Each structure stands twice: as structure tokens, then as C-alpha cells.
Tab-separated table of C-alpha atoms in Angstrom:
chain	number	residue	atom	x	y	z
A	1275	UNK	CA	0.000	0.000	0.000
A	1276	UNK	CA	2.596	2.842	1.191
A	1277	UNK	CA	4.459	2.001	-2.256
A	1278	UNK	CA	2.153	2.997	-4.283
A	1279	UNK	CA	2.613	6.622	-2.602
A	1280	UNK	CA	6.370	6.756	-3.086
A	1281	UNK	CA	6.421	10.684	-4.703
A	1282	UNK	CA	8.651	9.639	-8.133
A	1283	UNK	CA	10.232	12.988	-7.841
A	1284	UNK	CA	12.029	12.236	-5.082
A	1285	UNK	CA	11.107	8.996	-4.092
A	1286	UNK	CA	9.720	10.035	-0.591
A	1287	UNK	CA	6.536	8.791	1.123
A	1288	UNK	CA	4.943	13.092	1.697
A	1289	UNK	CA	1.883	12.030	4.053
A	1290	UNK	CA	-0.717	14.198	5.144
A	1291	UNK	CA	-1.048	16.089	9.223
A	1292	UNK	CA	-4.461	17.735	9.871
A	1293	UNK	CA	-4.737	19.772	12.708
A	1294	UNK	CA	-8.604	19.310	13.096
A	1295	UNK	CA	-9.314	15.633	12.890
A	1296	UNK	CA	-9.046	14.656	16.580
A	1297	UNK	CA	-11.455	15.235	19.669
A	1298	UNK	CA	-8.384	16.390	21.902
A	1299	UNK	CA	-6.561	18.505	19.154
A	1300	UNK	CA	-3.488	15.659	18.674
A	1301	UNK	CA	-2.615	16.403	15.151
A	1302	UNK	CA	-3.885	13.453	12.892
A	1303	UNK	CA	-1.887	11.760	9.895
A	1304	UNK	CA	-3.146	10.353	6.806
A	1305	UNK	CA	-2.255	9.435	2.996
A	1306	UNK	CA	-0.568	7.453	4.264
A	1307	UNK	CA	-1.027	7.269	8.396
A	1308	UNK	CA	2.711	7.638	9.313
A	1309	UNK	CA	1.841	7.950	13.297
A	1310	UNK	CA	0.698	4.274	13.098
A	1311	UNK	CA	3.751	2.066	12.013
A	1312	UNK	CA	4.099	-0.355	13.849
A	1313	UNK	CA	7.405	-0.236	16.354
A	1314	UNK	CA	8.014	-4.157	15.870
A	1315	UNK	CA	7.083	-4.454	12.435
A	1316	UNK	CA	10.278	-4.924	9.219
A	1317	UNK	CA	8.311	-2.476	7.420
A	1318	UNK	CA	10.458	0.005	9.712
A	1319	UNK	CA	13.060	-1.292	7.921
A	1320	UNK	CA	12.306	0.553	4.637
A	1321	UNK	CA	12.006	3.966	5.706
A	1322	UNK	CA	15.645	5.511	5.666
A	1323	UNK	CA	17.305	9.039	5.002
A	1324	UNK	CA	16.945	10.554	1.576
A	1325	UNK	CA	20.620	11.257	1.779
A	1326	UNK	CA	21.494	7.485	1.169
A	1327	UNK	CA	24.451	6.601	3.246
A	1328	UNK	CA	25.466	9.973	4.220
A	1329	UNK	CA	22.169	10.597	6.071
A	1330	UNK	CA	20.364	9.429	8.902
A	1331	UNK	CA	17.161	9.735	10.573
A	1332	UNK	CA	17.041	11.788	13.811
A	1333	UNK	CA	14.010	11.489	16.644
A	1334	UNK	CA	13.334	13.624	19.712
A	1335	UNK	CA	10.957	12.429	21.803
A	1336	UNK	CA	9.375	14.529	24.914
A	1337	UNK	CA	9.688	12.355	28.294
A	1338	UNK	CA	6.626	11.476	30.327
A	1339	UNK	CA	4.616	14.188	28.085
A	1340	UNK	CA	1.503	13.758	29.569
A	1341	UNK	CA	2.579	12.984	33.108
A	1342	UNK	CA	4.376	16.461	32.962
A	1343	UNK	CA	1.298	18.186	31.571
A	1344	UNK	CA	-1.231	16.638	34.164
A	1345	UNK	CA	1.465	18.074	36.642
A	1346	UNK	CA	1.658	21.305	35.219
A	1347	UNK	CA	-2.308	22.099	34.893
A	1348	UNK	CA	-3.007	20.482	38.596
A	1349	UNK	CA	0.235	22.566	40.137
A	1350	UNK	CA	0.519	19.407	42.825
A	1351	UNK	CA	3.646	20.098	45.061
A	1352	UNK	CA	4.695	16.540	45.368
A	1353	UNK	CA	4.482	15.724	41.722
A	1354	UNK	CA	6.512	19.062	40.638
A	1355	UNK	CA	9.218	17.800	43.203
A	1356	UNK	CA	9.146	14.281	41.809
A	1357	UNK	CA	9.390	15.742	38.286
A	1358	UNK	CA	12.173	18.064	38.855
A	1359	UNK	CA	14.194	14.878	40.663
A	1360	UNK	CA	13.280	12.774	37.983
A	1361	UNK	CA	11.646	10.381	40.290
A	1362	UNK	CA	10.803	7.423	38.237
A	1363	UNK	CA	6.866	6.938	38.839
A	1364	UNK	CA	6.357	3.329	38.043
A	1365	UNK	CA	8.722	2.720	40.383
A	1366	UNK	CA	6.869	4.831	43.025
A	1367	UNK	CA	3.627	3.749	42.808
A	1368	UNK	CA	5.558	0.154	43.542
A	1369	UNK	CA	6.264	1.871	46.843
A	1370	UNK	CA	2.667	2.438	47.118
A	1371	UNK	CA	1.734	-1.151	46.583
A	1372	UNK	CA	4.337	-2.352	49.074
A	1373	UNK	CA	5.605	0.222	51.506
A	1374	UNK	CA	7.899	-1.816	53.456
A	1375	UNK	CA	10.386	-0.664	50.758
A	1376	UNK	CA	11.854	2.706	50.040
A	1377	UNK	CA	11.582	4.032	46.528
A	1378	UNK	CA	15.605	4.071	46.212
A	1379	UNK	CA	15.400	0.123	47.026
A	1380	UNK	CA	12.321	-0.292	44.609
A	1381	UNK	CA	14.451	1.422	41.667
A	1382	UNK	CA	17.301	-0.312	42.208
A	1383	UNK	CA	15.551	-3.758	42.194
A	1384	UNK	CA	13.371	-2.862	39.079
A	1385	UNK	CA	15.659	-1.212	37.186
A	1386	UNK	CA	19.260	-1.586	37.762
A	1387	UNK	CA	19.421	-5.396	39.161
A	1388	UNK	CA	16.552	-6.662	37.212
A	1389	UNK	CA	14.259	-8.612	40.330
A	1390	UNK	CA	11.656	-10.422	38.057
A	1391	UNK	CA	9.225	-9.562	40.844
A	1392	UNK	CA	10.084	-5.868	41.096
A	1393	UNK	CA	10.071	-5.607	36.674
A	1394	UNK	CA	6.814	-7.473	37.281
A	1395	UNK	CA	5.498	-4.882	39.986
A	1396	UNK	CA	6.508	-1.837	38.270
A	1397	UNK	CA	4.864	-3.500	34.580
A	1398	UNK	CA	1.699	-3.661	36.691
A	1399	UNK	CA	2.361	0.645	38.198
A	1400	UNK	CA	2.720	1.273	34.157
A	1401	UNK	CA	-0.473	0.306	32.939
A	1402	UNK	CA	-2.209	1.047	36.180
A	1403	UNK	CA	-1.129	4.834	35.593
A	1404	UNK	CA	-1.522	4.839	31.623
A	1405	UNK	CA	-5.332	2.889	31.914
A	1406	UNK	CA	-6.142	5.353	35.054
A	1407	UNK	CA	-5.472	8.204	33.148
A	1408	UNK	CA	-7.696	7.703	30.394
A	1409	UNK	CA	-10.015	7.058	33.101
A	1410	UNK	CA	-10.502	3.172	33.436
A	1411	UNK	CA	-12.547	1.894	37.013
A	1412	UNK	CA	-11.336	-0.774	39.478
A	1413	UNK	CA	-12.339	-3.245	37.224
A	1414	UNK	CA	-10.731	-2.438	34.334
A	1415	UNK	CA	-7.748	-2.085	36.151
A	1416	UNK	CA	-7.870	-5.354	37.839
A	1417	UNK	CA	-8.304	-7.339	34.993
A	1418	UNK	CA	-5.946	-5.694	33.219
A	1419	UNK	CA	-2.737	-5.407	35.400
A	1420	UNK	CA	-3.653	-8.855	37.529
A	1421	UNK	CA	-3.914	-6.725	41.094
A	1422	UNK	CA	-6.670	-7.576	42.859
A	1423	UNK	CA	-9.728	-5.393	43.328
A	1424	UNK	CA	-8.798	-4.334	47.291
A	1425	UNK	CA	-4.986	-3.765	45.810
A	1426	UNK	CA	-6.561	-1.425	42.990
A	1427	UNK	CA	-8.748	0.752	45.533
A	1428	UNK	CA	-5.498	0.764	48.382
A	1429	UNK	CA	-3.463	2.017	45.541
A	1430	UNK	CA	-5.753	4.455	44.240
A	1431	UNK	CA	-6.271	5.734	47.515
A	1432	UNK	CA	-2.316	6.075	48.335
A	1433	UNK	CA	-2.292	7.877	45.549
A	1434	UNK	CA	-4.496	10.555	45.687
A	1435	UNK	CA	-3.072	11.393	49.343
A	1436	UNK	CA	0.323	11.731	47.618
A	1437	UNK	CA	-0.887	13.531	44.771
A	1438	UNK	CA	-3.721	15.428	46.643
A	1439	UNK	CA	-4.103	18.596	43.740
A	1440	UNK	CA	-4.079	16.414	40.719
A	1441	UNK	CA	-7.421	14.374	42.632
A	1442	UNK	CA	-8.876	18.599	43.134
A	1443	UNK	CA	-8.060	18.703	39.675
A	1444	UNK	CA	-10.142	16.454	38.093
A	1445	UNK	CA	-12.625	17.473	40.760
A	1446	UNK	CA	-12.531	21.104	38.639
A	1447	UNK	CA	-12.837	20.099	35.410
A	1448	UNK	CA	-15.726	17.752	35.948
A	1449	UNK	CA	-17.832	20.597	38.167
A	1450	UNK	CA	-16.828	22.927	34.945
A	1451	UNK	CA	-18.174	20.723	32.595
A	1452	UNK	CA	-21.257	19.574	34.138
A	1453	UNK	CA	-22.028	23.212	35.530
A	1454	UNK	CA	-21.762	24.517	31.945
A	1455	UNK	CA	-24.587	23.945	29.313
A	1456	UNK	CA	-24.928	25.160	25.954
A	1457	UNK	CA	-28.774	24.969	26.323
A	1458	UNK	CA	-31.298	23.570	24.714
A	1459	UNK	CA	-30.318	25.322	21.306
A	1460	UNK	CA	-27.329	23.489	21.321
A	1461	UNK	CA	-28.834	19.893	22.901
A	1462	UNK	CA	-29.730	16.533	21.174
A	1463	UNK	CA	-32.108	13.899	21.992
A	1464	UNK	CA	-31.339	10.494	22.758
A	1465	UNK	CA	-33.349	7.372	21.725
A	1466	UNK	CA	-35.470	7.307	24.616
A	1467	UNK	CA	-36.053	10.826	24.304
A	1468	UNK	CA	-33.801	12.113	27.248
A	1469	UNK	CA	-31.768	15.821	26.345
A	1470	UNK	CA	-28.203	15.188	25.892
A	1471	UNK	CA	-27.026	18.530	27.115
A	1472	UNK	CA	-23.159	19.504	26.232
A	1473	UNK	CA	-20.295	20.618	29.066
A	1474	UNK	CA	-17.209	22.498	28.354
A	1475	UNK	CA	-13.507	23.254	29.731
A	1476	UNK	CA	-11.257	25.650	29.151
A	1477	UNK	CA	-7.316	25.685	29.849
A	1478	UNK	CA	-5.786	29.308	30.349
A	1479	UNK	CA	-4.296	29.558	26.895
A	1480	UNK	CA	-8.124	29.850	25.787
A	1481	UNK	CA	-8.675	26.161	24.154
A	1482	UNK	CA	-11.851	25.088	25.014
A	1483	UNK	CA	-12.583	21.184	25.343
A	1484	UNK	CA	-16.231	20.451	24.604
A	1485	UNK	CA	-18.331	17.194	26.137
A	1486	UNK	CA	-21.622	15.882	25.064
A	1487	UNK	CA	-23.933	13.489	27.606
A	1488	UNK	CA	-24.572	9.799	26.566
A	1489	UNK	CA	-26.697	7.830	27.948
A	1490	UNK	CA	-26.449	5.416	30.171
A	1491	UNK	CA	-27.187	1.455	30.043
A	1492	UNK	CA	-30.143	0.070	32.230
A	1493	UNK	CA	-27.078	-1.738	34.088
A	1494	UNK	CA	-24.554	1.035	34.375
A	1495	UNK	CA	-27.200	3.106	36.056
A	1496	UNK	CA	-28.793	1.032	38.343
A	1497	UNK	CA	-25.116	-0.045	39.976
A	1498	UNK	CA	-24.522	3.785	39.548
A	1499	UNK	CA	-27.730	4.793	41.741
A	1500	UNK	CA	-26.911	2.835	44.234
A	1501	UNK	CA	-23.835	4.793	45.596
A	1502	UNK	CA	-26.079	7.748	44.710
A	1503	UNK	CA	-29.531	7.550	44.395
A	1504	UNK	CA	-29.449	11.451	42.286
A	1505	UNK	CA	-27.546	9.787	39.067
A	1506	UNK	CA	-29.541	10.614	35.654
A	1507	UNK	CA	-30.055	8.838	32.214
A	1508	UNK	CA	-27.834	11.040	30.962
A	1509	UNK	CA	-24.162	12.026	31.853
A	1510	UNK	CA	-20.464	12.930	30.570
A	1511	UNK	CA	-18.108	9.881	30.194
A	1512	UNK	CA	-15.212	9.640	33.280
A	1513	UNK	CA	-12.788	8.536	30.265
A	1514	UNK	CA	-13.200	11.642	28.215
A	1515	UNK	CA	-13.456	13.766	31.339
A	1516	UNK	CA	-10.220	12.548	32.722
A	1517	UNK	CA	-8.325	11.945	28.735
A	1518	UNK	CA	-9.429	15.330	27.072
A	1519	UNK	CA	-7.756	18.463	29.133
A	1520	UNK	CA	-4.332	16.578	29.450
A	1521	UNK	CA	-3.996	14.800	25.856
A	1522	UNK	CA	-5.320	18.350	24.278
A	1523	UNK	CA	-3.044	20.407	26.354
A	1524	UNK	CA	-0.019	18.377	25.376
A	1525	UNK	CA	-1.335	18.421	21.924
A	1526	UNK	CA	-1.023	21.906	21.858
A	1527	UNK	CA	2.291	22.348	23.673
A	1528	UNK	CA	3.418	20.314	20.338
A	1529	UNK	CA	1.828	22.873	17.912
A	1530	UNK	CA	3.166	25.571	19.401
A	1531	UNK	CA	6.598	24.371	19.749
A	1532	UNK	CA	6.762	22.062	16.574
A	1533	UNK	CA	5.819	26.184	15.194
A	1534	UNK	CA	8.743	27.295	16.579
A	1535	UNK	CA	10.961	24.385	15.337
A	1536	UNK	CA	9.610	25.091	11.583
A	1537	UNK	CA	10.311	28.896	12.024
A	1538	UNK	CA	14.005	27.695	12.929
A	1539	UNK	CA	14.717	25.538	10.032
A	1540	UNK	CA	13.163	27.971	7.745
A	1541	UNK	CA	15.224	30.496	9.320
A	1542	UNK	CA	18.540	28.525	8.777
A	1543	UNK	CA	17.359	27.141	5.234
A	1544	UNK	CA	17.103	23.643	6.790
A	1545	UNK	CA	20.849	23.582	7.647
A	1546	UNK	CA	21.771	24.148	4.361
A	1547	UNK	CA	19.556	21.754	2.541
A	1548	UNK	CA	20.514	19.012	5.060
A	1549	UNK	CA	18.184	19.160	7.827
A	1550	UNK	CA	14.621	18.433	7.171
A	1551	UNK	CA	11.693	18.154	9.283
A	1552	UNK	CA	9.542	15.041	8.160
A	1553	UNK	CA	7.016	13.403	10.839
A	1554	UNK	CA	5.637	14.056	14.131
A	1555	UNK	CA	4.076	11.607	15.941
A	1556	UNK	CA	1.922	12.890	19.080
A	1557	UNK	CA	4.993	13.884	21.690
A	1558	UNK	CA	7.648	13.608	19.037
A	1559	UNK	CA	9.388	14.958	16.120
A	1560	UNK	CA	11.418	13.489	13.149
A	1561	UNK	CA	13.565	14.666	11.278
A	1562	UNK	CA	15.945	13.548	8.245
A	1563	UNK	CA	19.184	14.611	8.042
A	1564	UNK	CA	23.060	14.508	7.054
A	1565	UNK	CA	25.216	12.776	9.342
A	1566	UNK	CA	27.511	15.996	8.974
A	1567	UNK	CA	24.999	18.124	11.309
A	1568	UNK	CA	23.170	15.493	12.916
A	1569	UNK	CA	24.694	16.590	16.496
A	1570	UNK	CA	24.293	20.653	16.044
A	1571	UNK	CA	20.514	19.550	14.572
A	1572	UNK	CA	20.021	17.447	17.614
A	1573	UNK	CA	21.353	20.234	20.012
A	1574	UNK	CA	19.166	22.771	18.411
A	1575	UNK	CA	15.760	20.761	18.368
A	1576	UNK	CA	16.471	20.097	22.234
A	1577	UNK	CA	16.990	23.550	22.826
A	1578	UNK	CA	13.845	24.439	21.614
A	1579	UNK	CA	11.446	21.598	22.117
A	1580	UNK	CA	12.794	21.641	26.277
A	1581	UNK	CA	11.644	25.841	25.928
A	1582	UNK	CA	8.091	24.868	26.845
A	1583	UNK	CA	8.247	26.539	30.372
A	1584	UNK	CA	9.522	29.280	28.836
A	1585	UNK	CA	7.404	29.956	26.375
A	1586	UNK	CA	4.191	29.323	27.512
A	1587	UNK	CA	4.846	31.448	30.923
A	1588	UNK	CA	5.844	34.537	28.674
A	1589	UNK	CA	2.527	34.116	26.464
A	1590	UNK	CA	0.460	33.073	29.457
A	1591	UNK	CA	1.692	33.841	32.700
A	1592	UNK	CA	-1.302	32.911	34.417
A	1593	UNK	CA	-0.296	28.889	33.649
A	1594	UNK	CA	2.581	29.463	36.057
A	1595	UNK	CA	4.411	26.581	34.566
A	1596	UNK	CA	6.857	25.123	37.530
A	1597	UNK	CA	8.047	21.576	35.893
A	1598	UNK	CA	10.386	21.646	33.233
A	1599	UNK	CA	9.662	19.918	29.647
A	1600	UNK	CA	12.429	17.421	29.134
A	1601	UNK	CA	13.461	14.984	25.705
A	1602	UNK	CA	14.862	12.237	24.770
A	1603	UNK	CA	16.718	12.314	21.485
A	1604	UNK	CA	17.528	8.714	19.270
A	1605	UNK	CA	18.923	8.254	15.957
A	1606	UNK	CA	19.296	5.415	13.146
A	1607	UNK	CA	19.929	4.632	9.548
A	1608	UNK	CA	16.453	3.109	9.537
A	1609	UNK	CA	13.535	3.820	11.590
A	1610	UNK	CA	13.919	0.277	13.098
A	1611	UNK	CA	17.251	0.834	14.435
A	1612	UNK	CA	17.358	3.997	16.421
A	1613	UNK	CA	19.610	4.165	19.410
A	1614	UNK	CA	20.528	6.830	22.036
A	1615	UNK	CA	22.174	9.809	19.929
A	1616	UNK	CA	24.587	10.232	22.941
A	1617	UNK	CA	25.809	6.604	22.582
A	1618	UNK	CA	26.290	7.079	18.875
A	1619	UNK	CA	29.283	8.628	16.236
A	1620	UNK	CA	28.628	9.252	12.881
A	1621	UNK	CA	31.070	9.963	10.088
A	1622	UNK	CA	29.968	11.205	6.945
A	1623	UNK	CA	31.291	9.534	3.951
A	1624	UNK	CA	32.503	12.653	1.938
């Protein structure tokens, strides 16, 4: 399929980012979709630099994006100190689960010795956080990490006593969005008849997150009304509620500074012809270039990708930005082989 859109003039794959084809603002690729290739798939294989042998593809990647953006939007003390000592968070929701051990024993276990028990428990922290963030119950999250329902709720509750503001957080967007209504005007029926009125939420650059009621299964609301008895028909999903202000504020930390990454290259006349910017895909950037500047290219992207604090506290100073926005940077002949740019030489061949 993708080599049928090989471009003959220069033989490169030119897909397609929209800026208006997602709920949360993430930008969107298409013609082909080059944020979907698979990371264990050969096909990775075939995508390589345009400038053959003296070229090689460049990646910088923002760390914990979304973590750092839930942190920055809540302003919770403990989580801006864990950011700035670049606590590892897996590791310290293991310390949550079992608190006879300190969080420096629980790293070293997990990540440095390699304790099948401790990789294990920290697996289990990493798709607890990633499945509670998009707003998944007890449930879910027992069936899907193998911790048992009381271990789920314990944890959960650890949690939000450690990370008290991001818990008031959520607490504020879902009282904005079910205290705002667009009205009748702007409402839909369901099948049964019920309105299906529409919330809202705003960050303080101005973009507004809209939310429209579904309704509810026979089942879901009768286990629902009997923790509260006031529970209607209709109401705002927990998943979207959770999943919309953090993705679409990240997604728009991208935008802006993927902006001022264009401005730069255009600026320098893409190194010369030997820089150029090709893909992003949600938190990251890609970029093609000759192995002659591939370590000034890298330095430069850093530079302004990390500017996010920066940036976004000079345009809006009411965000109060505390955390700083780090990356990771990785580079490779071929999309499949990428490694650490810091681990890496490369000579050109002229």
C-alpha cells in the first residue's frame, strides 16, 4: 500500500497532518497514516534518510509528556518535586503497593538489578497509571494489570493522598463541565427521548474542550444509583473527562513548539539543505538529516522543544508553569534501528 505513494520525484513517502481531525486537538496523519507504524514491524526497515548513506534519521521524543502536563495544569507540590528529581513513577507507585520498601530500594531492584518480581510490579504501576489516566474503574484495572480489586482501591487511595491537587483537579474540570450547558439550542435527543445537554472546559491559553452526555445502560445506572440515588439517564463519560484536558493540552504544547521548530529551520534554510523536518508523531518529532549536522541539529531541536516553560509562561503567565519539559533524542539509519544519539558517532562519507 505505502508504495504505491512513493512521490517519483524524489522517491519520498509526503503524508498528510491535519490539525482538526481529533477530539483532543493531537494532530492526525493520513495518505498514508505515518503515526501508526508499527514499532516491531520490518516495514520500519524501509524507511531511511533521503541522503542514502550519508544521512540518517534523527528522533526527539518529549519524556513522560503527559505525566508532565497533568502536573503542570493540577500545580501538585509533590508531583513538581518528583518531576524536577526525575523520580521514576512506576517505580513509586511500587512503593505504594508495598511500603515496606523505600523508593531508592524499589528502583534499584526494578531497574538496575533486574528482580523479576520488582520488573513485574513496576509492569503492573505502568499500565495502572496509563489505563487510570484515560479514566478506566477498578475493574478495568484489575483485569488488566492482575492486582486484585482491594490492591486497585489501596493504591488508588495512596495515591491521591500523595498527589492530593491532581485528585482537586479532576474534581474542577468535571464541576466545569457539568455546571456549563450550551442549552437547549445546542442539545440533542437520545433514543429514549432524554436531552443530551453539552459541558465544556477551558485551559488558560483559551482552548476550550467540549463534552456531550450519553446515555447510560439500564445496568450502568442502576449499579450507579446505588452509591447515589441522584444519578440521571444522561451524563459525561469519566474517560473523556479525565483523557481530554491533558492529551489536548499536550497536543497543543506540540503545535506551538513544533511552530517554533519550523520557524528555525526555515530560518537557517534547513541547515543548508541538510536538515529536514519530516514526521511528528503525538509527543515527538522526526527529522531527516546529514550525518555531517546530525549533532548541532540534535542540540538545536532540544533547545527548543525543552523551551516549553519558557514559552508558555511569557505568552500566558497565568499557567505558572513550575516543571520543566524534558526529551529524549535517538537516531538510526532506519527507523527500526534507532539508538541513544549520545551513545552514537557518525562519520559522513565525503
Amino acid at each position: 500500500g505505502m508504495m504505491s505513494l512513493i512521490n517519483d520525484s524524489d522517491q519520498c513517502i509526503h503524508h498528510e497532518l491535519s490539525l482538526c481531525h481529533t477530539a483532543t486537538s493531537r494532530m492526525a496523519s493520513a495518505n498514508p497514516n505515518m503515526q501508526n507504524v508499527p514499532k516491531t514491524d520490518d516495514i520500519r526497515k524501509l524507511f531511511i534518510s533521503r541522503f542514502g548513506e550519508d544521512g540518517v534519521l534523527l528522533e526527539t521524543d518529549y519524556s513522560q509528556l503527559e505525566v508532565v502536563v497533568l502536573c503542570a495544569l493540577s500545580q501538585d507540590p509533590q508531583m513538581i518535586a518528583d518531576i524536577k528529581n526525575k523520580v521514576d513513577f512506576h517505580c513509586k507507585r511500587v512503593t505504594l503497593m508495598r511500603p515496606q520498601y523505600s523508593y531508592e530500594e524499589v528502583f534499584q531492584k526494578a531497574k538496575k538489578d533486574k528482580v523479576q518480581e520488582f520488573v513485574d510490579l513496576r509492569q503492573k504501576a505502568k499500565i495502572f497509571s496509563f489505563q487510570r489516566q484515560y479514566g478506566a474503574g477498578v475493574n478495568k484495572l484489575s483485569e488488566s494489570t492482575g492486582l486484585t480489586k482491594d490492591e486497585i482501591r489501596a493504591l488508588i487511595k495512596n495515591e491521591e493522598i500523595v498527589y492530593s491537587k491532581v485528585k482537586d483537579f479532576y474534581r474542577l474540570v468535571e464541576h466545569s463541565v457539568n455546571a456549563w450547558t450550551a442549552g437547549l439550542q445546542d442539545a440533542s435527543r437520545s433514543s429514549s427521548g432524554n436531552y443530551a445537554y453539552k459541558g465544556e472546559f477551558r485551559v488558560l491559553t483559551g482552548t476550550k474542550f467540549t463534552f456531550g452526555q450519553i446515555e447510560r445502560s439500564a445496568e450502568s445506572l442502576q449499579k450507579l444509583q446505588e452509591f447515589d440515588k441522584n444519578v440521571q439517564p444522561m451524563g459525561f463519560l469519566q474517560t473523556q473527562i479525565k483523557n481530554y484536558p491533558i492529551q489536548g493540552f499536550a497536543g497543543e504544547i506540540v503545535q506551538v513548539m513544533l511552530g517554533r521548530l519550523w520557524r528555525h529551520f526555515v530560518e537557517n534554510q534547513n541547515y543548508g539543505g541538510k536538515a529536514v523536518l519530516t514526521n511528528t508523531v503525538h509527543d515527538c518529532v522526526w527529522i531527516d538529516c546529514r550525518k555531517d549536522v546530525v549533532h548541532q541539529v540534535a542540540e538545536d531541536v532540544k533547545r527548543i522543544l525543552n523551551s516549553v516553560q519558557e514559552v508558555f509562561n511569557e505568552k500566558w503567565p497565568e499557567l505558572k508553569i513550575q516543571v520543566p519539559f524534558s526529551t529524549e533524542t535517538t537516531v538510526g539509519t532506519t527507523m527500526a534501528g534507532m539508538k541513544d544519539i549520545e551513545k552514537v558517532e557518525f562519520k559522513s562519507s565525503k
